[in-house]
mmCIF file of C-alpha atoms in Angstrom:
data_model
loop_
_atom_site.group_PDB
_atom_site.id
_atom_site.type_symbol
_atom_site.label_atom_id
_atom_site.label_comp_id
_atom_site.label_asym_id
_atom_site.label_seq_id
_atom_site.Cartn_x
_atom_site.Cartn_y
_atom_site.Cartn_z
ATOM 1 C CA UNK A 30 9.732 3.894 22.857
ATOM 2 C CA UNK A 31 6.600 6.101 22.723
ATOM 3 C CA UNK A 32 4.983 6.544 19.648
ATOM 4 C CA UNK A 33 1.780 8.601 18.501
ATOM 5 C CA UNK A 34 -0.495 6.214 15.554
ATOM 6 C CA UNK A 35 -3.157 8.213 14.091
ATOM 7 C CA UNK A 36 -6.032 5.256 12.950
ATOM 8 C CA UNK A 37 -8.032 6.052 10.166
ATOM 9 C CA UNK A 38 -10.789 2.764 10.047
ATOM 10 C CA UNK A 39 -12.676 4.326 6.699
ATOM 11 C CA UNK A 40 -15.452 2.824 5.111
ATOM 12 C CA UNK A 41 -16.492 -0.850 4.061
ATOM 13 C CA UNK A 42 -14.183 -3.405 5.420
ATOM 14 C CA UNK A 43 -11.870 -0.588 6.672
ATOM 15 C CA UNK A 44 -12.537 -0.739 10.248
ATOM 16 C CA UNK A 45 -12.110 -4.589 10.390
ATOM 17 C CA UNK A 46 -9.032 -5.184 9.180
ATOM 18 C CA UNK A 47 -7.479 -2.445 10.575
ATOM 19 C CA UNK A 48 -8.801 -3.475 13.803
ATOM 20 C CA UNK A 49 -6.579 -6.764 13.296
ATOM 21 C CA UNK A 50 -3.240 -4.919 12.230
ATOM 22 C CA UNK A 51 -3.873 -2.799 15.551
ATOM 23 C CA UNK A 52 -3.996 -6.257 17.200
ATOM 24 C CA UNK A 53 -0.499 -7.126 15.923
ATOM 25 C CA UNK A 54 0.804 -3.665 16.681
ATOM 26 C CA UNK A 55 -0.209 -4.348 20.415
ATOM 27 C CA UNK A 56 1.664 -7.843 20.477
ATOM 28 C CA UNK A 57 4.683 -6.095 19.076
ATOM 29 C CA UNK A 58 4.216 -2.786 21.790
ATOM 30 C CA UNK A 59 4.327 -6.116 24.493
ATOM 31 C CA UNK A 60 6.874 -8.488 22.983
ATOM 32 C CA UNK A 61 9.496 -5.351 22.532
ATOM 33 C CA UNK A 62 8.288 -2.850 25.704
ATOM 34 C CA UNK A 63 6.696 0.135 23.094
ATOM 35 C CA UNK A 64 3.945 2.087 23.759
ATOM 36 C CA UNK A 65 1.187 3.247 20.999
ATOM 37 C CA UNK A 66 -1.078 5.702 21.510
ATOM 38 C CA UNK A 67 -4.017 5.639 19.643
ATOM 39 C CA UNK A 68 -5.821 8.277 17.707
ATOM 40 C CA UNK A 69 -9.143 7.661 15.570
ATOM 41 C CA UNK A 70 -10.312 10.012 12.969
ATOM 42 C CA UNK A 71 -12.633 9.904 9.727
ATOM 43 C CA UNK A 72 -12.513 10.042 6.411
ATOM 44 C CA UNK A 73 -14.557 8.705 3.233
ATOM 45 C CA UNK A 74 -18.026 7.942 3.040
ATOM 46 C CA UNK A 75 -18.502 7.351 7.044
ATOM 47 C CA UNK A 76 -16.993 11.067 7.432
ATOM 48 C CA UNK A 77 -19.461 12.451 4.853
ATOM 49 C CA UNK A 78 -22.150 10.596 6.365
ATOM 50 C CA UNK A 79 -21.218 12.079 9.791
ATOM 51 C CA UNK A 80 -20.145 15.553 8.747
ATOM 52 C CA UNK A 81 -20.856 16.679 5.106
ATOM 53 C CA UNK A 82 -17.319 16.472 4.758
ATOM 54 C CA UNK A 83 -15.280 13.825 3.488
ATOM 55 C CA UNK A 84 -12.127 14.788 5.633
ATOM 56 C CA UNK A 85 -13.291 16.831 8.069
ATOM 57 C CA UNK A 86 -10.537 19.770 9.612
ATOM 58 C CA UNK A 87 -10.178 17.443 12.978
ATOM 59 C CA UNK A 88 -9.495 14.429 10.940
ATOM 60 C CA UNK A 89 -6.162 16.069 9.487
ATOM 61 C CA UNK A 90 -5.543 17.912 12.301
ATOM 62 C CA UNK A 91 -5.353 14.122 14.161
ATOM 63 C CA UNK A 92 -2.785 13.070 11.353
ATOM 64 C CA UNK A 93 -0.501 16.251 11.697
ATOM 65 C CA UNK A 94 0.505 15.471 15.479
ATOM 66 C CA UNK A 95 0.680 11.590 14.848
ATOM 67 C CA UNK A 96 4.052 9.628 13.960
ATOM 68 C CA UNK A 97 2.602 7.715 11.255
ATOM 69 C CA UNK A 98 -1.022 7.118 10.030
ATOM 70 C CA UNK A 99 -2.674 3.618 9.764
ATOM 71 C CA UNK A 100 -5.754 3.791 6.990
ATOM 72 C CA UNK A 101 -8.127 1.150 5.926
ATOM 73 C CA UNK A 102 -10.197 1.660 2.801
ATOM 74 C CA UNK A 103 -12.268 4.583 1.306
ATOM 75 C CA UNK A 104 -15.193 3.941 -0.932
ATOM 76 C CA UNK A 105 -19.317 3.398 -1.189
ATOM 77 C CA UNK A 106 -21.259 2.217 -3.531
ATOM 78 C CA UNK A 107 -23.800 5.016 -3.398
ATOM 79 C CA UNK A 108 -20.820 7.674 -4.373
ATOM 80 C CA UNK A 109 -19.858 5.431 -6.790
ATOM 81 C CA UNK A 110 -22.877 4.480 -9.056
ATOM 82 C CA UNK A 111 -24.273 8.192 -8.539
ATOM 83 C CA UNK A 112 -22.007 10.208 -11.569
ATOM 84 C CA UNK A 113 -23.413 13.736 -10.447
ATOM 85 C CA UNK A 114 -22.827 13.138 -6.878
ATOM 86 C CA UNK A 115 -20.577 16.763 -6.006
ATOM 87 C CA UNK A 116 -19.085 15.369 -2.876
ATOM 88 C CA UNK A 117 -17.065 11.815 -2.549
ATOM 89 C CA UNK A 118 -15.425 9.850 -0.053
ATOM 90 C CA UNK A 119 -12.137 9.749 -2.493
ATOM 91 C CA UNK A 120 -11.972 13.799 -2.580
ATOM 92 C CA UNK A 121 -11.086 13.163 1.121
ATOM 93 C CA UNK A 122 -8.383 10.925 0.883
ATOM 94 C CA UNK A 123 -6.854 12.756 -2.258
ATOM 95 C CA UNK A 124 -6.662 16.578 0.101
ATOM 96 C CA UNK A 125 -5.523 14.378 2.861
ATOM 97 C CA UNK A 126 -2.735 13.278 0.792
ATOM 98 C CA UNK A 127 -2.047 16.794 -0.600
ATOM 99 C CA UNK A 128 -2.249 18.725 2.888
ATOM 100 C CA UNK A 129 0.041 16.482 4.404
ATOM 101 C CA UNK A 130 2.452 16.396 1.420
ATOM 102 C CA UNK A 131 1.835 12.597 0.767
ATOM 103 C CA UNK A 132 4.059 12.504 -2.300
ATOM 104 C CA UNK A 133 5.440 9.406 -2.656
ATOM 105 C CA UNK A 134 3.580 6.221 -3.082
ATOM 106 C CA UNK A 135 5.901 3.013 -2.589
ATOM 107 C CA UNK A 136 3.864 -0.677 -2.836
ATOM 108 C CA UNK A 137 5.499 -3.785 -2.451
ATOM 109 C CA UNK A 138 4.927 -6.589 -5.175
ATOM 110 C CA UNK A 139 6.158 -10.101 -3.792
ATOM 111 C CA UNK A 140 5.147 -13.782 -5.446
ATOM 112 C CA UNK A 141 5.040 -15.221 -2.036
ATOM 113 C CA UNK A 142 5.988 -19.294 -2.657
ATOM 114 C CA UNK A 143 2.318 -20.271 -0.744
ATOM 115 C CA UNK A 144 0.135 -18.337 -3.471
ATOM 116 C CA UNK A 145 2.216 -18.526 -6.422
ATOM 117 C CA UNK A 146 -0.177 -21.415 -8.069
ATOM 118 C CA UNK A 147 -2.765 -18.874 -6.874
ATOM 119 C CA UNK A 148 -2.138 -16.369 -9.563
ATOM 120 C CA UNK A 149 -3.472 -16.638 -13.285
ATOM 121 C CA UNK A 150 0.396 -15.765 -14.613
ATOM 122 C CA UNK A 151 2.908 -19.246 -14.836
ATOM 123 C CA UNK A 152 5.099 -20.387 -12.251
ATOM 124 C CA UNK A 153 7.665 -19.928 -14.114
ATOM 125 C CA UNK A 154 6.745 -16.457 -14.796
ATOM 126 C CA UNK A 155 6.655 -15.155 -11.513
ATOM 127 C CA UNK A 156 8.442 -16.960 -9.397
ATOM 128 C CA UNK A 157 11.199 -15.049 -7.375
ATOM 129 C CA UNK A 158 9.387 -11.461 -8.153
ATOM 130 C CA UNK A 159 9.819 -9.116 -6.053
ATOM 131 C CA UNK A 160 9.516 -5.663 -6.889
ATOM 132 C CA UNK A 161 8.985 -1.991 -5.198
ATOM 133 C CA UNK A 162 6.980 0.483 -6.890
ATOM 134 C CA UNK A 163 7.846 4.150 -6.425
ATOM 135 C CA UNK A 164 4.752 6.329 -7.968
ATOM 136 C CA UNK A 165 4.079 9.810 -7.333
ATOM 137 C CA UNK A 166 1.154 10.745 -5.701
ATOM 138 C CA UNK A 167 0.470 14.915 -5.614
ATOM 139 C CA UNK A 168 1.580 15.959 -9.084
ATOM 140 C CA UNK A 169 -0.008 14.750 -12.909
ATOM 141 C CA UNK A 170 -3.409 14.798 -13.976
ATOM 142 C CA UNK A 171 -5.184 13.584 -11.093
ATOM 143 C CA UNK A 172 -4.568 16.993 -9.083
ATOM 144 C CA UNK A 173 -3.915 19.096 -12.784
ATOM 145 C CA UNK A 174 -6.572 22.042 -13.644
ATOM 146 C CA UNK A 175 -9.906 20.267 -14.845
ATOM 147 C CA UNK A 176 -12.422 21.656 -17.366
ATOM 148 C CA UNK A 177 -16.140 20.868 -18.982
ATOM 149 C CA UNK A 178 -17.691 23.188 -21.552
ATOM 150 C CA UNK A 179 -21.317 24.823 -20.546
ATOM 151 C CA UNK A 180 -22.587 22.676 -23.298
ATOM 152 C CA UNK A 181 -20.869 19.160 -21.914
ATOM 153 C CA UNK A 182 -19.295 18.197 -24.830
ATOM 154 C CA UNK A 183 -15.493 18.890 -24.296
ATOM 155 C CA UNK A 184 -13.476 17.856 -21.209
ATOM 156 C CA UNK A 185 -9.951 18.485 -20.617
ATOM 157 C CA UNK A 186 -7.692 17.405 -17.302
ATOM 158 C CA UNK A 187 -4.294 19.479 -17.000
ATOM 159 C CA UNK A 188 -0.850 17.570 -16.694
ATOM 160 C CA UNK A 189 1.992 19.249 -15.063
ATOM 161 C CA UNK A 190 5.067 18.384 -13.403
ATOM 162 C CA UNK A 191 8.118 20.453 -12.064
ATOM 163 C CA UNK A 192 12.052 19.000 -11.624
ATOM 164 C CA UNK A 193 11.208 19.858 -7.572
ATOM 165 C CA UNK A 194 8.225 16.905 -7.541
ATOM 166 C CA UNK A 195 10.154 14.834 -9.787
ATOM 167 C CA UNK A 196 13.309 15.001 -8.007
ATOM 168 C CA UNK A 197 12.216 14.249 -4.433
ATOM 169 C CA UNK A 198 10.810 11.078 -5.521
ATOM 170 C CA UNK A 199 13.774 10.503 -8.217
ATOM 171 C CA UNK A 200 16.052 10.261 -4.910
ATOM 172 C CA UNK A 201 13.802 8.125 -2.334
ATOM 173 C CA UNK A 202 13.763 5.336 -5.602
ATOM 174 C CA UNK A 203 17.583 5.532 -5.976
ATOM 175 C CA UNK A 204 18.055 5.101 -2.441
ATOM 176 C CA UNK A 205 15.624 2.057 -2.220
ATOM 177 C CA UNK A 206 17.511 0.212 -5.301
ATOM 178 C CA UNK A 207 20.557 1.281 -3.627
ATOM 179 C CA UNK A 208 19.528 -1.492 -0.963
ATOM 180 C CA UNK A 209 18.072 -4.016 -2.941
ATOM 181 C CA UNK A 210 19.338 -5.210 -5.811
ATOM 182 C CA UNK A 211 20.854 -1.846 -7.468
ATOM 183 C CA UNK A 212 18.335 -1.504 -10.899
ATOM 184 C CA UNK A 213 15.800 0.950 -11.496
ATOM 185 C CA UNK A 214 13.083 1.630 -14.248
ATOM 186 C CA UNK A 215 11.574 4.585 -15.028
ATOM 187 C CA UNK A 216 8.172 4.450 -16.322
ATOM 188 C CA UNK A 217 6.865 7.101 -18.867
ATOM 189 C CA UNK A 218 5.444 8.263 -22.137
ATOM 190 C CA UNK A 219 8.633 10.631 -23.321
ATOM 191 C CA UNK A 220 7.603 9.924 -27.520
ATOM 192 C CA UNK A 221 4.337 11.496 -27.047
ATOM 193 C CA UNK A 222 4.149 13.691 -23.361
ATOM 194 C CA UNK A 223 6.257 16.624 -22.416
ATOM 195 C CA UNK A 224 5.714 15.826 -18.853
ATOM 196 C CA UNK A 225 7.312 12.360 -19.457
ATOM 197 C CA UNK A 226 10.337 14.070 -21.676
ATOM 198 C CA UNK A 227 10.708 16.265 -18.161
ATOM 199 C CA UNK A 228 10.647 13.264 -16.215
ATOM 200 C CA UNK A 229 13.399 11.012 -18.295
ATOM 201 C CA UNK A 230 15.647 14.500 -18.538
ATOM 202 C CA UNK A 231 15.225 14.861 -14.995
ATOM 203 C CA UNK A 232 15.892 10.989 -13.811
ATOM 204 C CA UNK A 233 18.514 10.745 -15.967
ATOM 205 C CA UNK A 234 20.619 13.870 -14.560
ATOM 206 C CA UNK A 235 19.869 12.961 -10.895
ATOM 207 C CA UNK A 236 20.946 9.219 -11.806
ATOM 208 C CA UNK A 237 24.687 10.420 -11.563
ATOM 209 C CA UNK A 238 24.340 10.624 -8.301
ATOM 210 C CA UNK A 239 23.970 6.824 -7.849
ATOM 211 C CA UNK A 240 26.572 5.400 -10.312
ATOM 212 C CA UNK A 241 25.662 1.792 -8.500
ATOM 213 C CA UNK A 242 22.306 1.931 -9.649
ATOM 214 C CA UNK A 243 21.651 0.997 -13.523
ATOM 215 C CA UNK A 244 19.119 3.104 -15.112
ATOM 216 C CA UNK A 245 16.834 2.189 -17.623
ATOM 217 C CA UNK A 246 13.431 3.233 -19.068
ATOM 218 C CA UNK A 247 9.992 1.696 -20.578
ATOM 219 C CA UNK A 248 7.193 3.582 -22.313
ATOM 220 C CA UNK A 249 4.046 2.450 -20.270
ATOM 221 C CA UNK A 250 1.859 0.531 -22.807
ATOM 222 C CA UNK A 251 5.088 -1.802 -23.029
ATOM 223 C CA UNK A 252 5.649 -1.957 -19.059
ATOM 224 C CA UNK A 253 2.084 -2.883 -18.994
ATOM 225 C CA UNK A 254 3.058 -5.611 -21.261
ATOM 226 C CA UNK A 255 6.225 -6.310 -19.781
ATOM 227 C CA UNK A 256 4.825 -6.814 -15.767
ATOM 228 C CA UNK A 257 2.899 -9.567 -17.394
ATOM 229 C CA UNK A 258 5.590 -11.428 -19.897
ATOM 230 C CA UNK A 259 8.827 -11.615 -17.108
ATOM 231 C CA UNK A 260 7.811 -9.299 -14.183
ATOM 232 C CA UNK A 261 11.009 -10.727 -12.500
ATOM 233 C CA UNK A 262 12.991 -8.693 -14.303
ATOM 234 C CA UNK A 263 12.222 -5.518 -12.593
ATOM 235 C CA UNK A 264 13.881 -4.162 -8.882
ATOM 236 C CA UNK A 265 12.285 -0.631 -8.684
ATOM 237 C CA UNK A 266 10.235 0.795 -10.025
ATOM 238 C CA UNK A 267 9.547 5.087 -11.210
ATOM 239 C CA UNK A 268 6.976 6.496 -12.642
ATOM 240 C CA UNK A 269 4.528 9.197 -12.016
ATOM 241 C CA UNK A 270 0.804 9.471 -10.631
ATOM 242 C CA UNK A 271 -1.809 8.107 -13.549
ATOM 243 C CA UNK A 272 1.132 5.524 -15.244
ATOM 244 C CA UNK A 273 1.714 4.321 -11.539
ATOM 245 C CA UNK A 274 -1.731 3.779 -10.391
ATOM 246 C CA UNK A 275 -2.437 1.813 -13.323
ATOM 247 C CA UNK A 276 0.908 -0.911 -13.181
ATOM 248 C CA UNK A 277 0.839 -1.262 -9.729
ATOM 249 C CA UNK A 278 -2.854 -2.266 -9.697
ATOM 250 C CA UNK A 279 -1.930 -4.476 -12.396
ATOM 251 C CA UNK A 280 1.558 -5.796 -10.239
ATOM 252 C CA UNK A 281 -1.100 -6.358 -8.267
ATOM 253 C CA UNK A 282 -2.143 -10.099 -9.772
ATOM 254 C CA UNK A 283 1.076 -11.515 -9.415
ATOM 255 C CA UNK A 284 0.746 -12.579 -6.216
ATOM 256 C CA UNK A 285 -2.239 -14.468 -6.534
ATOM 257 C CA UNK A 286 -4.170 -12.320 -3.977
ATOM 258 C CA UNK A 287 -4.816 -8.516 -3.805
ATOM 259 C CA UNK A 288 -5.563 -9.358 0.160
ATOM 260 C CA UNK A 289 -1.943 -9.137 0.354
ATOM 261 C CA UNK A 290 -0.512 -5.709 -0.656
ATOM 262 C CA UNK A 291 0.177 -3.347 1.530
ATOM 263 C CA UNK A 292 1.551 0.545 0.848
ATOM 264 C CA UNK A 293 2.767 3.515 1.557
ATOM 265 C CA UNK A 294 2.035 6.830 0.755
ATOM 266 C CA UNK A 295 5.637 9.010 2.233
ATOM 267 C CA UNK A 296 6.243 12.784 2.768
ATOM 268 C CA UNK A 297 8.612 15.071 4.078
ATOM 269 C CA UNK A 298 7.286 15.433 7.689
ATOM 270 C CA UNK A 299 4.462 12.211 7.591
ATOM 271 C CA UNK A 300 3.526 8.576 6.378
ATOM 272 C CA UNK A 301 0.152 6.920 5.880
ATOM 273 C CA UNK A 302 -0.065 3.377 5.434
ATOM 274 C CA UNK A 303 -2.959 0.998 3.652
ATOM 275 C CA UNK A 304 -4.169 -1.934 1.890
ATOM 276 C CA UNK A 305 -4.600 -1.226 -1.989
ATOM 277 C CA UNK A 306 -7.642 -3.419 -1.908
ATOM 278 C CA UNK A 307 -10.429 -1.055 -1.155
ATOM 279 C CA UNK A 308 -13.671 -0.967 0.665
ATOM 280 C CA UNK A 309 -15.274 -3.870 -0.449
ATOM 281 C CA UNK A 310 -18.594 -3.634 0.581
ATOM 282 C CA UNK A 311 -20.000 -6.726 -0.626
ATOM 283 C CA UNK A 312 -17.832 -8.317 2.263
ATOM 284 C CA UNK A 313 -18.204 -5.841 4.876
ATOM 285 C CA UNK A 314 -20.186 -6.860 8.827
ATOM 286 C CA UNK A 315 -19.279 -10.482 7.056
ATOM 287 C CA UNK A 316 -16.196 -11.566 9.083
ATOM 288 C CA UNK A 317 -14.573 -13.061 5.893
ATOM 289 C CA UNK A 318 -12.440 -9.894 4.794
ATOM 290 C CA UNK A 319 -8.322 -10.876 4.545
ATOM 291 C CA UNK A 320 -6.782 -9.182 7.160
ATOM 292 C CA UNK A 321 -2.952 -10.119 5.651
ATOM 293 C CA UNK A 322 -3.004 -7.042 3.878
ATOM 294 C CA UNK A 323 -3.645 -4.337 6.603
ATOM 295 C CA UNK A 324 -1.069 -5.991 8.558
ATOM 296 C CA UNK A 325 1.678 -5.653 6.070
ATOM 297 C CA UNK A 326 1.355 -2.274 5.947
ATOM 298 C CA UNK A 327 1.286 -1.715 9.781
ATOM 299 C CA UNK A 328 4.659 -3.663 9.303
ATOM 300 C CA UNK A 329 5.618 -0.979 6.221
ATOM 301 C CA UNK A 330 4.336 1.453 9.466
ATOM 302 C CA UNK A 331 6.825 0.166 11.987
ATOM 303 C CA UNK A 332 9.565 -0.246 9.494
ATOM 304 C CA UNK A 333 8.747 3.797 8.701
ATOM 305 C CA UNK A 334 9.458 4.294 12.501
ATOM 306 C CA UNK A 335 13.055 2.450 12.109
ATOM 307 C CA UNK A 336 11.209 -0.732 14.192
ATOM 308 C CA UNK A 337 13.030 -2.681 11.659
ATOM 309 C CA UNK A 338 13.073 -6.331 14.145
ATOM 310 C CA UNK A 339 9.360 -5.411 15.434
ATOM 311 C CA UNK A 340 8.608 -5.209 11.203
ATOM 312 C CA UNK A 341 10.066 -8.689 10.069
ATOM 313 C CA UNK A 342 8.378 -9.858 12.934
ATOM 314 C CA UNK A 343 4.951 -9.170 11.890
ATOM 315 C CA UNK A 344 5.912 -10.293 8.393
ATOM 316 C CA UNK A 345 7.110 -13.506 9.530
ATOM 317 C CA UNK A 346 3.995 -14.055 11.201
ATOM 318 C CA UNK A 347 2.377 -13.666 8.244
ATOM 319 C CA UNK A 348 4.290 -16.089 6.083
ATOM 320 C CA UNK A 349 3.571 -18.338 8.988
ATOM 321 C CA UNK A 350 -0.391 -17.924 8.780
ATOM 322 C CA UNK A 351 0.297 -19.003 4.356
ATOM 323 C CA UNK A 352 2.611 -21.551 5.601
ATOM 324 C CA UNK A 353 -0.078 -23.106 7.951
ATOM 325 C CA UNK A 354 -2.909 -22.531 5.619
ATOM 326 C CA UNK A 355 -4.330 -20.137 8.288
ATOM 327 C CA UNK A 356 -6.025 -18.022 6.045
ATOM 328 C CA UNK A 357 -9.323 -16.207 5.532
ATOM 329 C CA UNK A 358 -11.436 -17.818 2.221
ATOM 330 C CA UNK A 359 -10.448 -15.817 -0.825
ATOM 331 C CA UNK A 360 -7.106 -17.773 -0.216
ATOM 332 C CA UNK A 361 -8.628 -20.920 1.024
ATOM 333 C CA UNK A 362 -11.922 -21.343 0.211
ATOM 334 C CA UNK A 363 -12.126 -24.600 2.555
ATOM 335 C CA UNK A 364 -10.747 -22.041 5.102
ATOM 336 C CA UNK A 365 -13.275 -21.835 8.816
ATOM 337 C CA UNK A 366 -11.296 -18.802 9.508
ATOM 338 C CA UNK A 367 -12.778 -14.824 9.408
ATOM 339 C CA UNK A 368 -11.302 -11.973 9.654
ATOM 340 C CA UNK A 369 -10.269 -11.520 13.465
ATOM 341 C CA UNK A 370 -9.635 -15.206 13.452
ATOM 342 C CA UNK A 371 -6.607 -14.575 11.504
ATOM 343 C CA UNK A 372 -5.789 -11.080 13.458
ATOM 344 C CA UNK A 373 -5.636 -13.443 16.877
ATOM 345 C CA UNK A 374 -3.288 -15.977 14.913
ATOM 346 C CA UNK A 375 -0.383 -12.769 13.828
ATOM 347 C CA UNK A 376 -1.227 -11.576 17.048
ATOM 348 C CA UNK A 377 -0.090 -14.708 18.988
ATOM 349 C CA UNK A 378 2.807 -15.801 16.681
ATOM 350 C CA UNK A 379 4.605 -12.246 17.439
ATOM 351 C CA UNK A 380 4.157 -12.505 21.084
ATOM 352 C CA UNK A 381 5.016 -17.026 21.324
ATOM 353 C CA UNK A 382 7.128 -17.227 17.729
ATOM 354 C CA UNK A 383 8.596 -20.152 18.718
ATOM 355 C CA UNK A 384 5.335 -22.115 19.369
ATOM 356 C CA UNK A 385 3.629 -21.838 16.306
ATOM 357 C CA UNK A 386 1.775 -25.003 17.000
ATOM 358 C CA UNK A 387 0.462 -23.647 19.890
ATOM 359 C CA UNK A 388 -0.564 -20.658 18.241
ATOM 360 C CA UNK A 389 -2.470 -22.483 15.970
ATOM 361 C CA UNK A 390 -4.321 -24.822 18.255
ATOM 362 C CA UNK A 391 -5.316 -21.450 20.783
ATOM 363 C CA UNK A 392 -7.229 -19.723 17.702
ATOM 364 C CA UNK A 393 -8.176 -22.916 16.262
ATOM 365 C CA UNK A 394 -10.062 -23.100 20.198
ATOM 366 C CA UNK A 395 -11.129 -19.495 20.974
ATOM 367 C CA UNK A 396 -8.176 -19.244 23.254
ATOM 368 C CA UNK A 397 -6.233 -16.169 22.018
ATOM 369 C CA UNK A 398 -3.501 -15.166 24.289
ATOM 370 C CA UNK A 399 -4.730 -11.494 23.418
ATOM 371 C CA UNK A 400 -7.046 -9.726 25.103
#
């Protein structure tokens, strides 16, 4: 199979761990006889640096014609500590996600059994979690009509939602709890918003579609409170754009290590897929960067393209690297291995899973199998 893979490397750590998910996308071109073709493209601060534009015309242009989109991290410190800077690296990746109709943002949450003593929640707690977060991603404040008075005293951000954006999300949810484990949660604020009141009215009317799937609801502040107390007892999850950036980022503990969520932001006609962990630029040219992350979501990337065996291959590999304590430092600090390190281990369990002894011992040396 032929497939086109639009790479979008970004800014800070971006373009090294990306660089190690595109390593375990060629082992799984060679173990199952695909072929990727690569297409780079800019966005973020590198883009702004190189164009004035933080997602320059060729850059989505690039995207359109791909299959799917692989992204690594937008961000710079000099955008962010500079509050009158006009122009921003995230202005690029919020029109890409609009002009491609990115509306559906679905993240993985998983308490893998290797990190679980890792996170700062109780065993007990979060043991066995494992939860799928459905937010949407082009509606809601963040994209809602925005307003300062000439005196700048008052601001205001719009909020609006129609049953169209609600309900193409409202079905992609029901269809993912449909094969899991059949519960879904809506997430709003229906005592106080009229958006949320739109949302529940809306969920609950498309819900008879799926009579397999039970349907239930939480106000926010108390899902907030609730991902922390038993975040086991939640399958998938619904909400919209602010409520869903906040509770995933929070979901986002549980694990014990952001290094390891991947996500995907879906539309009608394409799919871009990223780490939620940013640029971090205080790691970046350092080698030390976890990789685990950007090669989950080229695994969320293969699964997009119905590569369902090539996907749970990558993501046993990674299991193997916890298993094996083949890790970059923020999960081990004792751990001698960087960034690509780790890329060459994923790399060489995909294309020799049988040998992962070998596999070890060939990083461990220098002696990749991948060139």
């Amino acid at each position: 199979m032929k497939y086109n893979i639009a790479i979008i490397p970004g800014d800070g750590i971006g373009p090294e761990v990306t660089a190690q998910a595109k390593k375990a996308l060629d082992a799984i071109a060679d173990t199952f006889d695909h072929h990727f073709t690569y297409t780079y493209a800019q966005m973020g601060a590198c883009a702004i640096d190189a164009t004035g534009n933080p997602l320059p015309e060729e850059t989505i242009a690039v995207c359109e014609a791909s299959d799917a989109i692989l992204f690594g991290a937008i961000g710079d410190p000099k955008y962010d500590n500079d509050p009158n800077a006009k122009v921003r690296p995230e202005q690029g990746l919020l029109r890409l996600r609009k002009s491609l109709g990115l509306f559906c943002n679905v993240r993985p949450v998983k308490a893998y059994e290797q990190l679980i003593d890792r996170s700062p929640l109780k065993r007990e707690r979060i043991e066995g979690t494992d939860i799928s977060i459905y937010r949407e991603l082009t509606g809601g404040i963040y994209f809602g009509e925005k307003h300062l008075s000439e005196d700048g005293q008052v601001a205001s951000d719009g909020c609006s939602y129609s049953v169209a954006e609600i309900s193409r999300i409202a079905h992609l949810a029901f269809k993912e709890a449909l094969s899991r484990n059949k519960k879904l949660t809506l997430v709003d604020k229906a005592n106080v918003l009229e958006t949320s009141r739109l949302w529940r009215k809306t969920v609950t009317e498309i819900a008879k579609d799926y009579p397999e799937v039970a349907l239930d609801f939480l106000f926010v502040d108390n899902a907030a409170m609730q991902m922390i107390l038993n975040p086991k007892q939640f399958d998938v999850i619904l909400t919209e754009n602010l409520f869903g950036d906040i509770i995933s980022d929070e979901a986002s503990v549980i694990g014990g290590s952001i290094g390891l969520l991947a996500s995907a932001s879906v539309g009608t006609d394409n799919a871009l897929f990223e780490p939620i962990h940013g640029s971090f630029p205080q790691a970046t040219g350092k080698d030390i960067a976890n990789p685990l992350a950007s090669i989950l979501s080229a695994a969320m990337l293969l699964r997009h393209l119905n590569l369902h065996k090539e996907a749970e291959l990558v993501e046993k590999a990674v299991e193997k690297s916890l298993e094996l304590n083949f890790t970059t430092e923020d999960i081990n600090p004792e751990s001698a291995f960087g960034t690509s390190k780790v890329g060459d281990f994923i790399a060489d369990y995909i294309l020799n899973p049988t040998d992962p002894n070998r596999n070890f011992q060939n990083i461990f040396v220098g002696q990749s199998t991948i060139i």
